[in-house]
Short mmCIF file of C-alpha atoms and ligand atoms in Angstrom, two decimals:
data_model
loop_
_atom_site.label_atom_id
_atom_site.label_comp_id
_atom_site.label_asym_id
_atom_site.label_seq_id
_atom_site.Cartn_x
_atom_site.Cartn_y
_atom_site.Cartn_z
CA MET E 1 -7.16 -9.71 8.04
CA ASN E 2 -4.56 -8.23 10.40
CA ARG E 3 -5.13 -4.47 10.57
CA ASN E 4 -1.43 -3.86 11.22
CA VAL E 5 0.64 -4.06 8.08
CA VAL E 6 4.12 -3.05 6.99
CA ALA E 7 4.71 -3.36 3.25
CA GLY E 8 7.87 -2.71 1.23
CA ASN E 9 7.51 -1.32 -2.28
CA TRP E 10 10.84 -1.97 -3.96
CA LYS E 11 9.76 -0.07 -7.11
CA SER E 12 12.12 -0.67 -10.07
CA ASN E 13 15.09 -1.53 -7.85
CA THR E 14 17.34 -4.51 -6.99
CA GLY E 15 19.17 -7.04 -9.13
CA PHE E 16 18.00 -10.63 -8.86
CA ASN E 17 20.68 -11.73 -6.39
CA GLU E 18 20.08 -8.70 -4.21
CA ALA E 19 16.33 -9.39 -4.32
CA LYS E 20 16.90 -12.95 -3.14
CA SER E 21 19.10 -11.97 -0.21
CA LEU E 22 16.75 -9.17 0.80
CA THR E 23 13.80 -11.57 0.74
CA ARG E 24 15.69 -14.16 2.80
CA ALA E 25 16.65 -11.59 5.43
CA ILE E 26 13.09 -10.24 5.71
CA ALA E 27 11.52 -13.71 5.75
CA GLU E 28 13.79 -14.71 8.60
CA ALA E 29 12.65 -11.72 10.65
CA THR E 30 8.92 -12.09 10.00
CA GLY E 31 8.24 -15.39 11.75
CA ASP E 32 7.35 -13.77 15.05
CA THR E 33 6.12 -10.31 14.02
CA GLU E 34 2.78 -8.90 15.14
CA SER E 35 2.41 -6.95 11.89
CA GLN E 36 1.54 -8.59 8.60
CA VAL E 37 4.66 -8.05 6.51
CA ILE E 38 4.44 -7.76 2.73
CA ILE E 39 7.12 -7.21 0.09
CA ALA E 40 6.48 -5.93 -3.43
CA PRO E 41 9.56 -6.78 -5.53
CA PRO E 42 9.87 -6.22 -9.29
CA ALA E 43 7.50 -8.48 -11.25
CA PRO E 44 10.11 -10.67 -13.00
CA TYR E 45 11.32 -11.96 -9.62
CA LEU E 46 7.97 -12.76 -8.03
CA ALA E 47 7.69 -16.47 -8.83
CA ALA E 48 11.24 -17.23 -7.70
CA LEU E 49 10.97 -15.13 -4.55
CA LYS E 50 7.75 -16.87 -3.54
CA GLU E 51 9.88 -19.94 -2.75
CA LEU E 52 11.89 -17.88 -0.24
CA CYS E 53 9.02 -16.13 1.53
CA GLY E 54 7.90 -18.86 3.91
CA ALA E 55 4.48 -18.83 5.52
CA ALA E 56 4.61 -15.46 7.28
CA LEU E 57 5.88 -13.12 4.54
CA ALA E 58 3.31 -12.10 1.93
CA LEU E 59 4.17 -11.25 -1.64
CA ALA E 60 2.73 -8.31 -3.57
CA ALA E 61 2.99 -7.12 -7.15
CA GLN E 62 3.44 -3.42 -7.86
CA ASN E 63 1.03 -3.36 -10.77
CA CYS E 64 -1.16 -5.52 -12.98
CA SER E 65 -3.09 -5.34 -16.20
CA ALA E 66 -6.43 -3.55 -16.33
CA TYR E 67 -7.64 -6.38 -18.59
CA ASP E 68 -8.15 -10.11 -18.59
CA MET E 69 -5.78 -12.40 -20.47
CA GLY E 70 -5.48 -11.49 -24.14
CA ALA E 71 -3.55 -9.54 -26.75
CA TYR E 72 -2.01 -6.96 -24.40
CA THR E 73 1.72 -7.09 -25.06
CA GLY E 74 3.83 -6.54 -21.99
CA GLU E 75 1.03 -6.84 -19.46
CA HIS E 76 0.59 -9.38 -16.67
CA THR E 77 -2.89 -10.15 -15.38
CA ALA E 78 -3.92 -10.34 -11.74
CA GLN E 79 -4.75 -14.01 -12.25
CA MET E 80 -1.20 -14.71 -13.47
CA LEU E 81 0.09 -13.10 -10.30
CA ALA E 82 -2.27 -15.23 -8.21
CA ASP E 83 -1.03 -18.34 -10.02
CA VAL E 84 2.55 -17.75 -8.84
CA GLY E 85 1.61 -17.12 -5.22
CA VAL E 86 1.15 -13.35 -5.09
CA SER E 87 -1.50 -12.33 -2.54
CA HIS E 88 -1.57 -8.52 -2.83
CA VAL E 89 -1.31 -5.99 -5.68
CA ILE E 90 -0.48 -2.30 -5.31
CA VAL E 91 -2.86 -0.26 -7.46
CA GLY E 92 -2.96 3.45 -8.18
CA HIS E 93 0.50 4.34 -6.92
CA SER E 94 1.15 8.01 -7.64
CA GLU E 95 4.16 7.12 -9.80
CA ARG E 96 1.83 5.14 -12.07
CA ARG E 97 -0.75 7.90 -12.05
CA GLN E 98 1.87 10.56 -12.86
CA LEU E 99 4.41 8.77 -15.06
CA TYR E 100 2.11 6.35 -16.89
CA GLY E 101 -1.04 8.43 -17.07
CA GLU E 102 -3.19 6.09 -14.99
CA THR E 103 -6.56 7.73 -14.52
CA ASP E 104 -9.12 6.95 -11.83
CA GLU E 105 -10.86 4.77 -14.46
CA VAL E 106 -7.72 2.70 -15.09
CA VAL E 107 -7.20 2.34 -11.34
CA ALA E 108 -10.82 1.17 -11.03
CA ALA E 109 -10.35 -1.44 -13.76
CA LYS E 110 -7.22 -2.76 -12.06
CA VAL E 111 -8.85 -2.90 -8.64
CA HIS E 112 -11.64 -4.91 -10.24
CA GLN E 113 -9.13 -7.33 -11.79
CA VAL E 114 -7.23 -7.78 -8.54
CA SER E 115 -10.38 -8.43 -6.58
CA ALA E 116 -11.80 -10.79 -9.21
CA ALA E 117 -8.60 -12.85 -9.00
CA GLY E 118 -9.18 -13.20 -5.25
CA LEU E 119 -6.24 -10.99 -4.30
CA HIS E 120 -5.98 -8.04 -1.91
CA PRO E 121 -5.77 -4.64 -3.61
CA ILE E 122 -3.48 -2.14 -1.90
CA ILE E 123 -5.17 1.02 -3.15
CA CYS E 124 -2.93 4.10 -3.08
CA VAL E 125 -4.39 7.57 -2.67
CA GLY E 126 -2.80 10.92 -2.03
CA GLU E 127 -2.63 14.52 -3.09
CA SER E 128 0.07 16.57 -4.81
CA LEU E 129 1.77 19.50 -3.08
CA GLU E 130 -0.29 21.93 -5.11
CA GLU E 131 -3.51 20.19 -4.08
CA ARG E 132 -2.52 20.30 -0.41
CA GLU E 133 -1.51 23.93 -0.55
CA SER E 134 -4.80 24.87 -2.16
CA GLY E 135 -6.68 23.00 0.58
CA GLU E 136 -8.03 20.42 -1.87
CA HIS E 137 -6.32 17.37 -0.34
CA MET E 138 -9.39 15.83 1.30
CA ASN E 139 -11.47 16.24 -1.85
CA VAL E 140 -8.77 14.64 -3.99
CA VAL E 141 -8.49 11.62 -1.69
CA LYS E 142 -12.28 11.33 -1.50
CA ARG E 143 -12.54 11.32 -5.30
CA GLN E 144 -9.82 8.67 -5.59
CA LEU E 145 -11.57 6.49 -3.00
CA GLN E 146 -14.96 6.93 -4.61
CA LYS E 147 -13.84 6.07 -8.14
CA GLY E 148 -11.16 3.49 -7.46
CA PHE E 149 -12.83 1.73 -4.56
CA PHE E 150 -16.50 2.37 -3.81
CA ASP E 151 -17.66 2.42 -7.44
CA VAL E 152 -15.91 -0.92 -8.00
CA LEU E 153 -16.22 -3.15 -4.95
CA ASP E 154 -19.22 -4.35 -2.99
CA ALA E 155 -19.00 -4.80 0.77
CA ALA E 156 -17.87 -8.44 0.58
CA LYS E 157 -14.94 -7.57 -1.70
CA ALA E 158 -14.14 -4.32 0.10
CA ALA E 159 -13.17 -6.29 3.20
CA ASP E 160 -10.01 -7.48 1.35
CA VAL E 161 -8.71 -3.97 0.69
CA ILE E 162 -5.71 -2.22 2.19
CA ILE E 163 -5.55 1.53 1.71
CA ALA E 164 -2.26 3.41 1.50
CA TYR E 165 -2.29 7.15 1.98
CA GLU E 166 0.78 8.49 0.21
CA PRO E 167 0.98 12.26 -0.13
CA VAL E 168 2.84 12.75 -3.42
CA TRP E 169 4.97 15.53 -1.92
CA ALA E 170 6.34 13.09 0.69
CA ILE E 171 7.35 10.27 -1.67
CA GLY E 172 11.10 9.91 -2.12
CA THR E 173 11.60 13.52 -1.03
CA GLY E 174 12.73 12.96 2.54
CA ARG E 175 9.83 15.20 3.52
CA THR E 176 7.35 13.28 5.67
CA ALA E 177 3.82 14.25 6.56
CA SER E 178 3.74 15.16 10.23
CA ALA E 179 2.10 12.62 12.51
CA THR E 180 -0.77 15.10 12.91
CA GLN E 181 -1.23 15.51 9.14
CA ALA E 182 -1.14 11.73 8.68
CA GLN E 183 -3.63 11.08 11.49
CA GLU E 184 -6.00 13.76 10.17
CA MET E 185 -6.11 12.18 6.72
CA HIS E 186 -6.25 8.60 8.01
CA LEU E 187 -9.20 9.45 10.22
CA PHE E 188 -10.89 11.12 7.26
CA ILE E 189 -10.33 7.97 5.18
CA ARG E 190 -11.61 5.69 7.94
CA GLN E 191 -14.73 7.81 8.33
CA TRP E 192 -15.27 7.67 4.56
CA VAL E 193 -14.94 3.85 4.62
CA HIS E 194 -17.37 3.77 7.52
CA GLU E 195 -19.94 5.77 5.60
CA ALA E 196 -19.42 3.66 2.49
CA TYR E 197 -19.18 0.19 4.00
CA GLY E 198 -20.03 0.37 7.72
CA GLN E 199 -18.26 -1.39 10.59
CA MET E 200 -15.57 -3.01 8.46
CA ALA E 201 -13.85 0.38 8.52
CA ASP E 202 -12.59 -0.51 11.99
CA ARG E 203 -10.73 -3.53 10.61
CA MET E 204 -9.36 -1.98 7.41
CA PRO E 205 -5.60 -1.39 7.33
CA ILE E 206 -4.85 2.23 6.41
CA LEU E 207 -1.12 2.60 5.79
CA TYR E 208 0.97 5.73 5.53
CA GLY E 209 3.60 6.02 2.80
CA GLY E 210 6.14 8.74 2.06
CA SER E 211 9.71 8.87 3.41
CA VAL E 212 9.06 6.49 6.33
CA LYS E 213 12.37 5.63 8.01
CA PRO E 214 13.42 3.93 11.24
CA GLU E 215 13.75 7.41 12.78
CA ASN E 216 10.18 8.56 12.14
CA ALA E 217 8.26 5.27 11.99
CA GLU E 218 7.37 5.05 15.65
CA GLU E 219 5.83 8.50 15.82
CA LEU E 220 3.76 7.95 12.66
CA PHE E 221 2.60 4.48 13.69
CA SER E 222 1.62 5.66 17.17
CA GLN E 223 -1.28 7.60 15.65
CA PRO E 224 -4.55 5.76 16.26
CA ASP E 225 -5.57 5.52 12.60
CA VAL E 226 -2.13 4.87 11.12
CA ASP E 227 -2.01 1.07 10.96
CA GLY E 228 1.44 0.72 9.46
CA GLY E 229 3.32 1.83 6.38
CA LEU E 230 4.00 1.37 2.70
CA ILE E 231 7.74 1.85 2.60
CA GLY E 232 9.77 2.73 -0.49
CA GLY E 233 13.49 3.54 -0.16
CA ALA E 234 13.91 2.21 3.39
CA SER E 235 12.48 -1.18 2.40
CA LEU E 236 15.56 -1.85 0.25
CA ASN E 237 17.73 -2.16 3.32
CA ALA E 238 16.85 -5.23 5.40
CA ALA E 239 17.97 -3.73 8.72
CA ASP E 240 16.00 -0.50 8.17
CA PHE E 241 12.89 -2.33 6.99
CA ILE E 242 13.01 -4.72 9.96
CA SER E 243 13.46 -1.81 12.31
CA ILE E 244 10.33 -0.17 10.81
CA ILE E 245 8.41 -3.44 11.30
CA LYS E 246 9.60 -3.52 14.93
CA ALA E 247 8.39 0.06 15.41
CA ASN E 248 4.90 -1.01 14.35
CA ASP E 249 5.05 -4.16 16.49
CA LYS E 250 6.08 -2.15 19.51
CA TRP E 251 3.01 0.03 19.15
CA ILE E 252 0.71 -2.99 18.74
CA THR E 253 2.15 -4.76 21.79
CA ALA E 254 1.84 -1.61 23.89
CA ASN E 255 -1.87 -1.35 23.07
P1 13P V 301 9.59 6.42 -0.09
O1 13P V 301 9.45 5.66 1.21
O2 13P V 301 10.86 6.14 -0.80
O3 13P V 301 9.30 7.88 0.10
O4 13P V 301 8.45 5.85 -1.05
C1 13P V 301 7.16 5.73 -0.59
C2 13P V 301 6.36 4.98 -1.60
O5 13P V 301 6.12 5.46 -2.69
C3 13P V 301 5.90 3.62 -1.25
O6 13P V 301 4.99 3.14 -2.18
#
């Protein structure tokens, strides 16, 4: 797996036509990128957008069921996503934890489902403002990693994981973690992965998310343990998203 990744989380945005043109524009730009590029559009569009992605652009879902197929109205399983060509699933996003009451246990069940379907989980971790201000941020992230990752996946499955560090206070607020804050947490996460799973920590993509824009992407991505980004708002604009991908590519080429 390429350690350098730029992923766009479209959240509950875009109409179908807009989603198609955005996908086409991004697919066109990803043929020669150094970074693995992933888009996570709304679920109803996934199957249709798969046709537009081409070989280089990977498709992610933003969520999946914590259960297998069955009587779970409104849910889509990880296997259903795999069947329509999805390769990655975002799990444990703070909006799902906060707005839909997803606990560490629910996140763990979803990570298990994603992995069992042969897909890559993009596991989101991150602290609230209150937790950072009380100095609890490392402990919070450690707990989320322990319960949603280590307790669920053995070493063979863990190699498929992408981690996204998204401080809740930086999501959609325009307030970004400083490059130093991001690097400090990313290094902490990589060391945790190293302790848990050994050498694979050096190959695991650890992405930063939270108000990444073309203007701040280069500085964030230049940190040694920031391998790319999980981009919300700025991924809805093809030019901005492509410029963020280029910022990551520039860093890779220079090193
Ligand atoms: P913003 O880039 O809009 O802050 O969102 C980040 C995010 O939540 C990506 O998953």
